[in-house]
Every structure is written in C-alpha cells, then in structure tokens.
Coordinates of C-alpha atoms and ligand atoms in Angstrom, one line a residue:
M1 CA 126.6 119.5 67.6
E2 CA 122.9 119.2 66.9
E3 CA 120.7 118.6 70.0
K4 CA 119.1 115.3 70.3
T5 CA 115.3 115.2 70.3
D6 CA 113.2 113.9 73.1
I7 CA 111.4 111.1 71.3
L8 CA 108.7 110.8 74.0
N9 CA 107.2 114.1 73.0
F10 CA 106.3 112.4 69.7
D11 CA 102.8 111.2 68.8
L12 CA 102.4 108.4 66.1
K13 CA 102.3 110.8 63.1
E14 CA 105.6 112.5 64.2
L15 CA 107.3 109.1 64.9
G16 CA 106.1 108.3 61.3
R17 CA 107.6 111.3 59.7
L18 CA 110.9 110.7 61.7
V19 CA 111.3 107.0 60.6
T20 CA 110.4 107.8 56.9
G21 CA 112.8 110.6 57.1
M22 CA 115.4 108.2 57.9
G23 CA 114.5 106.1 54.9
E24 CA 112.5 103.5 56.9
P25 CA 108.8 102.4 56.4
A26 CA 106.1 104.1 58.4
F27 CA 105.1 100.8 60.3
R28 CA 108.3 101.2 62.4
A29 CA 106.8 104.1 64.2
K30 CA 104.2 101.8 65.6
Q31 CA 107.0 99.4 66.7
I32 CA 108.9 102.2 68.3
M33 CA 105.8 103.5 70.2
S34 CA 104.8 100.2 71.7
W35 CA 108.6 99.8 72.9
L36 CA 108.4 103.2 74.4
Y37 CA 105.6 102.4 76.7
K38 CA 106.6 98.9 77.6
P39 CA 108.6 100.9 78.7
V40 CA 112.3 100.5 77.7
D41 CA 115.1 102.9 78.4
S42 CA 117.2 102.4 75.3
F43 CA 116.9 102.1 71.7
Q44 CA 119.1 98.8 71.9
D45 CA 116.3 97.2 73.6
M46 CA 113.9 97.5 70.6
T47 CA 114.8 94.2 69.4
N48 CA 112.7 94.0 66.3
L49 CA 114.2 97.2 64.8
P50 CA 117.0 96.8 62.1
G51 CA 120.4 97.9 63.5
G52 CA 120.8 100.8 61.2
L53 CA 117.6 102.3 62.4
I54 CA 118.7 101.8 66.0
K55 CA 122.0 103.6 65.4
R56 CA 120.2 106.6 63.7
L57 CA 117.7 106.9 66.7
E58 CA 120.7 106.9 69.2
E59 CA 122.3 109.5 67.1
T60 CA 119.6 111.9 66.9
C61 CA 117.1 111.1 69.8
F62 CA 117.0 110.3 73.4
I63 CA 114.5 108.5 75.6
Y64 CA 113.7 110.8 78.6
R65 CA 113.4 109.1 82.0
L66 CA 112.8 110.9 85.4
R67 CA 114.8 110.2 88.4
T68 CA 113.1 109.4 91.8
E69 CA 114.3 111.8 94.3
R70 CA 112.1 110.9 97.2
K71 CA 109.5 108.3 97.6
L72 CA 107.0 108.3 100.7
C73 CA 104.7 105.5 101.3
S74 CA 101.6 105.9 103.4
A75 CA 101.3 103.5 106.2
S76 CA 97.5 103.8 106.4
D77 CA 96.3 103.4 102.9
G78 CA 99.1 102.3 100.5
T79 CA 99.2 105.8 98.7
I80 CA 102.8 106.4 97.4
K81 CA 104.0 110.0 97.1
Y82 CA 106.9 110.5 94.6
L83 CA 109.2 113.5 94.1
F84 CA 110.8 113.5 90.7
K85 CA 113.9 115.3 89.5
L86 CA 113.7 116.7 86.0
N87 CA 116.6 116.9 83.5
D88 CA 117.1 120.5 84.5
G89 CA 117.1 119.9 88.2
E90 CA 113.7 121.0 88.9
F91 CA 111.3 118.9 91.0
V92 CA 107.7 117.7 90.4
E93 CA 105.3 115.5 92.5
S94 CA 103.0 112.6 91.6
V95 CA 100.9 110.4 93.8
F96 CA 99.9 106.8 93.2
M97 CA 96.6 105.9 94.7
R98 CA 94.9 102.4 95.0
Y99 CA 91.1 102.7 94.4
R100 CA 88.6 99.8 93.9
H101 CA 88.2 101.0 90.2
G102 CA 91.9 100.7 89.6
N103 CA 95.2 102.3 90.4
T104 CA 95.3 106.0 89.7
V105 CA 98.2 108.3 89.3
C106 CA 97.8 112.1 90.0
I107 CA 100.5 113.9 87.9
S108 CA 101.9 117.5 87.7
T109 CA 101.6 119.6 84.7
Q110 CA 103.7 122.3 85.4
V111 CA 106.8 123.1 88.0
G112 CA 105.1 125.4 90.4
C113 CA 101.9 127.4 89.4
R114 CA 100.9 131.0 88.8
M115 CA 97.2 130.8 89.8
G116 CA 97.8 131.9 93.3
C117 CA 95.1 129.9 95.1
R118 CA 95.3 130.9 98.7
F119 CA 95.3 127.6 100.3
C120 CA 97.5 125.6 97.9
A121 CA 101.3 124.9 98.2
S122 CA 102.1 124.6 94.5
T123 CA 101.7 128.2 93.9
L124 CA 103.8 129.5 96.9
N125 CA 106.7 130.6 94.6
G126 CA 104.8 131.1 91.3
K127 CA 105.3 129.1 88.2
V128 CA 108.8 127.9 87.3
R129 CA 108.1 126.3 83.9
D130 CA 105.6 124.2 81.9
L131 CA 106.1 120.5 81.5
V132 CA 106.4 119.0 78.2
P133 CA 104.5 115.7 77.4
S134 CA 107.4 113.4 78.0
E135 CA 107.6 114.6 81.5
M136 CA 103.9 114.0 82.2
L137 CA 104.2 110.5 80.5
G138 CA 107.4 109.8 82.5
Q139 CA 105.6 110.2 85.8
V140 CA 103.1 107.5 84.9
D141 CA 106.0 105.2 83.5
M142 CA 108.1 105.6 86.6
I143 CA 105.4 104.7 89.0
E144 CA 104.2 101.7 86.9
K145 CA 107.9 100.5 86.9
D146 CA 108.5 101.3 90.6
T147 CA 105.2 99.6 91.7
G148 CA 105.1 96.8 89.4
E149 CA 101.4 97.5 89.1
K150 CA 99.2 98.5 86.0
V151 CA 98.1 102.1 86.3
S152 CA 94.6 102.3 84.7
N153 CA 93.6 106.1 85.5
V154 CA 95.5 109.2 85.1
V155 CA 94.3 112.5 87.0
L156 CA 95.8 115.8 86.1
M157 CA 95.5 117.3 89.6
G158 CA 99.0 117.6 90.9
M159 CA 101.1 120.8 90.7
G160 CA 100.1 123.3 88.0
E161 CA 97.2 124.4 86.0
P162 CA 96.7 122.0 83.2
L163 CA 94.8 124.7 81.1
D164 CA 97.7 127.1 81.5
N165 CA 99.8 124.7 79.7
Y166 CA 97.2 123.7 77.2
S167 CA 99.2 122.3 74.1
N168 CA 101.5 120.2 76.0
V169 CA 98.8 118.8 78.0
L170 CA 96.5 118.1 75.1
K171 CA 99.5 116.4 73.4
F172 CA 100.1 114.3 76.5
I173 CA 96.3 113.3 76.6
R174 CA 96.4 112.3 73.0
I175 CA 99.7 110.4 73.2
I176 CA 98.6 108.4 76.4
N177 CA 95.4 107.6 74.5
M178 CA 97.1 106.0 71.5
P179 CA 96.3 102.4 71.0
E180 CA 99.9 101.8 69.7
G181 CA 101.2 103.3 72.9
R182 CA 99.7 103.1 76.5
N183 CA 96.2 103.0 75.2
M184 CA 94.6 104.5 78.2
G185 CA 90.9 105.4 77.4
M186 CA 89.7 109.0 77.5
R187 CA 87.2 108.1 80.1
H188 CA 90.2 107.1 82.4
I189 CA 91.7 110.6 82.3
S190 CA 90.7 113.3 84.4
L191 CA 91.6 117.1 84.1
S192 CA 91.1 119.7 86.9
T193 CA 91.1 123.3 86.2
C194 CA 90.8 126.4 88.3
G195 CA 88.4 127.7 85.4
L196 CA 90.2 129.2 82.7
V197 CA 87.0 129.9 80.8
D198 CA 88.7 130.5 77.4
K199 CA 90.7 127.4 77.5
M200 CA 87.7 125.4 78.7
K201 CA 85.9 126.5 75.5
E202 CA 88.8 125.3 73.4
L203 CA 88.7 122.1 75.2
M204 CA 85.1 121.7 74.6
A205 CA 85.6 122.1 70.9
E206 CA 87.9 119.0 70.9
N207 CA 84.9 117.0 72.2
L208 CA 87.0 114.5 74.1
Q209 CA 85.5 112.1 76.5
I210 CA 87.7 112.9 79.4
N211 CA 86.4 113.8 82.9
L212 CA 86.5 117.6 83.5
S213 CA 86.7 118.9 87.1
V214 CA 86.3 122.4 87.9
S215 CA 87.8 123.8 91.1
L216 CA 84.8 126.0 92.3
H217 CA 85.5 126.3 96.1
A218 CA 82.7 129.0 96.5
P219 CA 79.1 129.7 95.9
N220 CA 79.7 133.3 94.8
D221 CA 82.3 135.6 93.4
E222 CA 82.7 137.4 96.5
I223 CA 84.0 134.4 98.4
R224 CA 85.6 133.0 95.4
K225 CA 87.9 136.0 95.0
Q226 CA 89.1 135.7 98.6
L227 CA 90.3 132.1 97.8
M228 CA 91.1 132.3 94.0
P229 CA 92.7 135.3 92.1
V230 CA 91.4 133.7 88.8
A231 CA 88.0 134.8 89.9
N232 CA 89.0 138.3 89.3
K233 CA 89.4 137.4 85.6
W234 CA 86.5 135.0 85.1
G235 CA 83.2 135.7 86.9
M236 CA 81.2 132.8 88.3
K237 CA 78.2 133.3 85.8
E238 CA 80.6 133.1 83.0
L239 CA 82.3 130.0 84.5
L240 CA 79.1 128.1 85.2
D241 CA 77.5 129.0 81.8
T242 CA 80.6 127.5 80.3
C243 CA 80.4 124.4 82.5
R244 CA 76.6 123.8 81.5
E245 CA 77.6 124.1 77.8
Y246 CA 80.5 121.8 78.3
A247 CA 78.1 119.1 79.9
E248 CA 75.6 119.6 77.0
V249 CA 78.2 119.4 74.1
T250 CA 80.2 116.4 75.5
G251 CA 77.3 114.6 77.2
R252 CA 79.8 114.4 80.2
R253 CA 78.9 115.3 83.8
V254 CA 81.1 118.2 85.2
H255 CA 82.7 117.6 88.6
F256 CA 83.1 120.5 90.9
E257 CA 85.8 120.5 93.5
Y258 CA 84.9 122.4 96.7
T259 CA 87.6 122.9 99.1
V260 CA 85.9 123.4 102.4
V261 CA 87.8 126.2 104.3
P262 CA 86.4 127.0 107.8
G263 CA 84.9 130.3 108.3
V264 CA 85.1 131.1 104.6
N265 CA 83.0 129.0 102.5
D266 CA 81.5 126.4 104.9
S267 CA 78.2 127.9 106.0
E268 CA 74.7 126.5 105.5
K269 CA 73.9 129.6 103.5
D270 CA 77.0 128.9 101.3
A271 CA 75.7 125.4 100.8
R272 CA 72.2 126.7 99.9
E273 CA 73.5 129.2 97.6
L274 CA 75.7 126.8 95.9
A275 CA 72.8 124.4 95.4
T276 CA 70.7 127.2 93.6
R277 CA 73.5 128.1 91.3
L278 CA 74.3 124.3 90.3
R279 CA 70.4 123.2 90.1
G280 CA 69.5 121.6 86.8
M281 CA 73.2 120.8 85.7
L282 CA 74.5 117.6 84.9
C283 CA 77.2 117.7 87.7
H284 CA 78.8 116.4 90.9
V285 CA 80.3 118.2 93.7
N286 CA 83.3 116.8 95.3
L287 CA 84.0 118.3 98.9
I288 CA 87.6 118.4 100.0
P289 CA 88.3 119.4 103.5
V290 CA 91.2 121.9 103.3
N291 CA 94.6 120.4 103.8
P292 CA 96.2 122.8 106.0
V293 CA 99.5 124.0 104.5
K294 CA 102.2 125.5 106.8
E295 CA 102.7 128.7 104.9
R296 CA 98.8 129.3 104.8
K297 CA 96.6 130.7 107.2
Y298 CA 93.7 128.0 107.0
G299 CA 93.0 125.3 109.4
A300 CA 91.2 122.1 108.7
P301 CA 87.5 121.9 109.1
D302 CA 85.9 119.5 111.5
K303 CA 84.5 116.4 110.0
K304 CA 81.0 117.1 111.3
S305 CA 80.7 120.5 109.5
V306 CA 81.8 118.9 106.1
Q307 CA 79.3 116.3 106.6
F308 CA 76.6 118.9 107.3
F309 CA 77.7 120.8 104.3
C310 CA 77.1 117.8 102.2
K311 CA 73.8 117.0 103.7
V312 CA 72.5 120.3 102.8
L313 CA 73.6 119.9 99.2
N314 CA 72.0 116.4 98.9
N315 CA 68.8 117.7 100.4
E316 CA 68.7 120.6 97.9
G317 CA 69.0 117.9 95.2
I318 CA 72.8 118.4 94.3
C319 CA 74.7 115.3 93.9
A320 CA 77.7 115.7 96.4
T321 CA 80.3 113.5 98.2
I322 CA 83.1 113.9 100.5
R323 CA 86.5 113.0 99.0
R324 CA 88.1 110.2 100.8
T325 CA 91.5 111.6 102.0
L326 CA 94.3 109.5 100.9
G327 CA 97.9 109.8 101.9
E328 CA 97.5 112.4 104.6
D329 CA 100.8 111.2 106.4
V330 CA 102.7 111.7 103.1
D331 CA 102.1 115.4 102.5
A332 CA 99.8 114.3 99.7
S333 CA 98.4 117.7 98.8
C334 CA 99.6 119.4 95.8
G335 CA 103.1 120.9 96.1
Q336 CA 103.8 120.1 99.7
L337 CA 106.5 117.8 99.3
R338 CA 108.2 119.9 96.6
Q339 CA 108.0 123.0 98.8
R340 CA 109.7 121.1 101.6
T341 CA 112.5 119.8 99.4
V342 CA 113.0 123.2 97.8
E343 CA 113.3 124.7 101.4
R344 CA 115.9 122.1 102.4
C345 CA 117.7 122.8 99.3
C346 CA 117.7 126.5 99.8
V347 CA 118.9 126.1 103.5
K348 CA 121.7 123.8 102.4
E349 CA 122.8 126.4 99.7
Ligands
SAH401 N1 95.1 123.6 88.8 C1 94.2 122.7 89.1 C2 94.6 121.5 89.7 C3 95.0 121.7 91.1 S1 95.1 120.4 92.3 C4 93.0 123.2 89.7 O1 93.0 124.2 90.3 O2 92.0 122.5 89.6 C5 93.6 119.8 92.5 C6 92.5 120.3 93.5 O3 93.0 120.2 94.8 C7 92.1 121.6 93.2 O4 90.8 121.8 93.5 C8 92.7 122.6 94.1 O5 92.2 123.7 94.5 C9 92.9 121.6 95.4 N2 94.0 121.9 96.6 C10 95.0 122.4 96.5 N3 95.5 122.7 97.6 C11 94.6 122.1 98.5 C12 94.8 121.9 99.9 N4 95.6 122.5 100.6 N5 93.7 121.5 100.4 C13 92.6 121.0 99.8 N6 92.5 121.1 98.4 C14 93.5 121.7 97.7

C-alpha cells in the first residue's frame, strides 16, 4: 500500500498541484489550507469540499497532530511548558509565554541538537533527527487549541539549531506566513542561530523580514570556543561581518544573545571588549543569566553581576537588556524537560 502524505507539509502551491491532480479546481487548495489552520483534525470537517474530494484526500493524505505527553504550568507567570510526542515516539518541547505584545510560542526545530554548546541541555545526547514543517506547525496549533488563546508570535528558540535544518525551517516559515493559512507576519517570527555563517548568508539572500537572533555568548574567539564548539568552525570576525551585512541588506536589527556564565564571560573586560566589537552595528544585546543544567558544570550568575555587565555595555553605547526569565519553575530552558523524560523512560526500560 502506498504511504499516505502528511498534508501539513504542503504549501499552497503544492496543495494546488495535489487538488488539480485529483481533477479539482485549484481554488480548493485555499479552502483546504484555511481548514488546516482552523485547525480541524479530519477531512470530514472540511464542510465546503465535495464528498468525492474528501474521500480522495482521506485515501491519500493524513493530518498530523502531535500528542501532549506532559504539560507544566508556571505558578508565577503563566508560562506553560509542553512536551509533545511525535509519531515515531520522539519528544520535543515547546513553551507558551504571555507578553504584553502578545502570546508567544517557542518551538523546537530538531529532536536534540548536534551543536554541543556546553551549557545547553538540548545537545546532551546529540541530534536525533530534524523536524519537518508539519511538526513545527503542530506545536503552535496544539498550544493554541489547548490554551484557547491566539498565538501572535513564534520564536524558533527551542531544541535544535534551526539553520542546521534549513529547508524544513524555511518551508515552515513560508507556510505559517501564508495569508490563506495562519497568516503570521514575518515580523512576528524570530529565528535564533548559534552562528552557522554559510546558512546565515543563504537566509540573507531570502531577504525575509523575520527577526534574527545570533547566540554570541562571548566577546572573543578564545572564550567562545570554551562555550560553543561551532566557534571552531566560524571565527567571530567572519560571524560579526556577516551580521553587519545581514543588518544592512535586510534593514533589520540583529539581536545578539549573550548567556552570562559566571567566571567565563562575565567580567567588565569582557563587556568592554564586546562593546568594541559591536560598535556601529544595528543591533541589540539580550543578556540571559545561564540557567543551570544538572549535567553541566555552570552555576547561575548573581543578579547584580548581570546588571553590572549590562550597565557597562549601555555606558559604552550598546543597546543591551537583561532577558526576563519566564517559567523558571517549569524547566523552561531548552531541552531540560525532554532530558528528564528521556532519563525516566530509560530508567523504566
Ligand atoms: N540553536 C539556536 C537556538 C537555541 S536556544 C541557538 O543556538 O541560538 C535559544 C538560546 O538559549 C540560545 O542563545 C542558547 O544558547 C540559549 N541557551 C541554551 N541553554 C541555555 C541555558 N541553560 N541557560 C541560558 N541560555 C541557554
């Protein structure tokens, strides 16, 4: 028997080809797309489609919905962390956050990660596999359905390195942006990368209006290499030159993430060196106090030292803020919940 097609991986053009291939007019594709993002779980619910088409769709396609394995609600700030089970039994995490500018969902782009950042839980067991667009879209759909609240922003900052799964991520962005579907504006989508320079150049050529965040975490190569193996492949000069070019080409400010790790990258000298390197660039620095991960050796910085680091950057003319920590009581940092669950499953087996 032929395998059924995961219809949520289709953009409008592909849906058009699918329906015309079934002898139906192309406008049916728009109808199907709008149902998919209502979202409905069955073709039978697509009540404005002719019965014959519904039958053909049922025979050849399926609508992929994730299953909620665990859900943790933060008592302090309303953040909700989800652990979703995929069709093949793998797990991914997503986080729902309420901000003044709208509800935001942080999604995963891979199961695990192969980038090896020393403070991160997602990468502890390497990469298992890439997610396909339907699995990324599914995280947003499930959360919207569960909360009953509209999601207005998506950040690709969960498990995985989005640019290491380039074509699936780009397709996800294009599908979520489609007016016939979810119609999420490009400016409501943020992508965070550890700095895969070649892929950043590809992304720049797409000239999308999405927000780009780059995980810098250090003022120089020496410190960066201690925290991020990717720094051995791409030097900071090359990375920052690409960021400068990115801001010029797209006209969009680049956001730098800087995870503050005590005793490694948090000295006054580090802040000054960082400021020197970023001066003149259209950018913003987001300071993130490192969230201690059991398997990692780094402890949390004290609040005052992060504030001081921020002040030094500001005094040097660099726009920097400290990220508000949401969901600390629900293991909201990348990969922590999956790690716990995988550990438990391993113990059971
Ligand atoms: N692979 C992408 C997305 C990762 S998650 C990237 O590297 O940008 C988003 C951010 O959280 C990254 O800046 C990542 O370095 C940071 N991060 C991961 N684990 C963390 C932890 N335990 N504490 C603080 N920040 C962490």
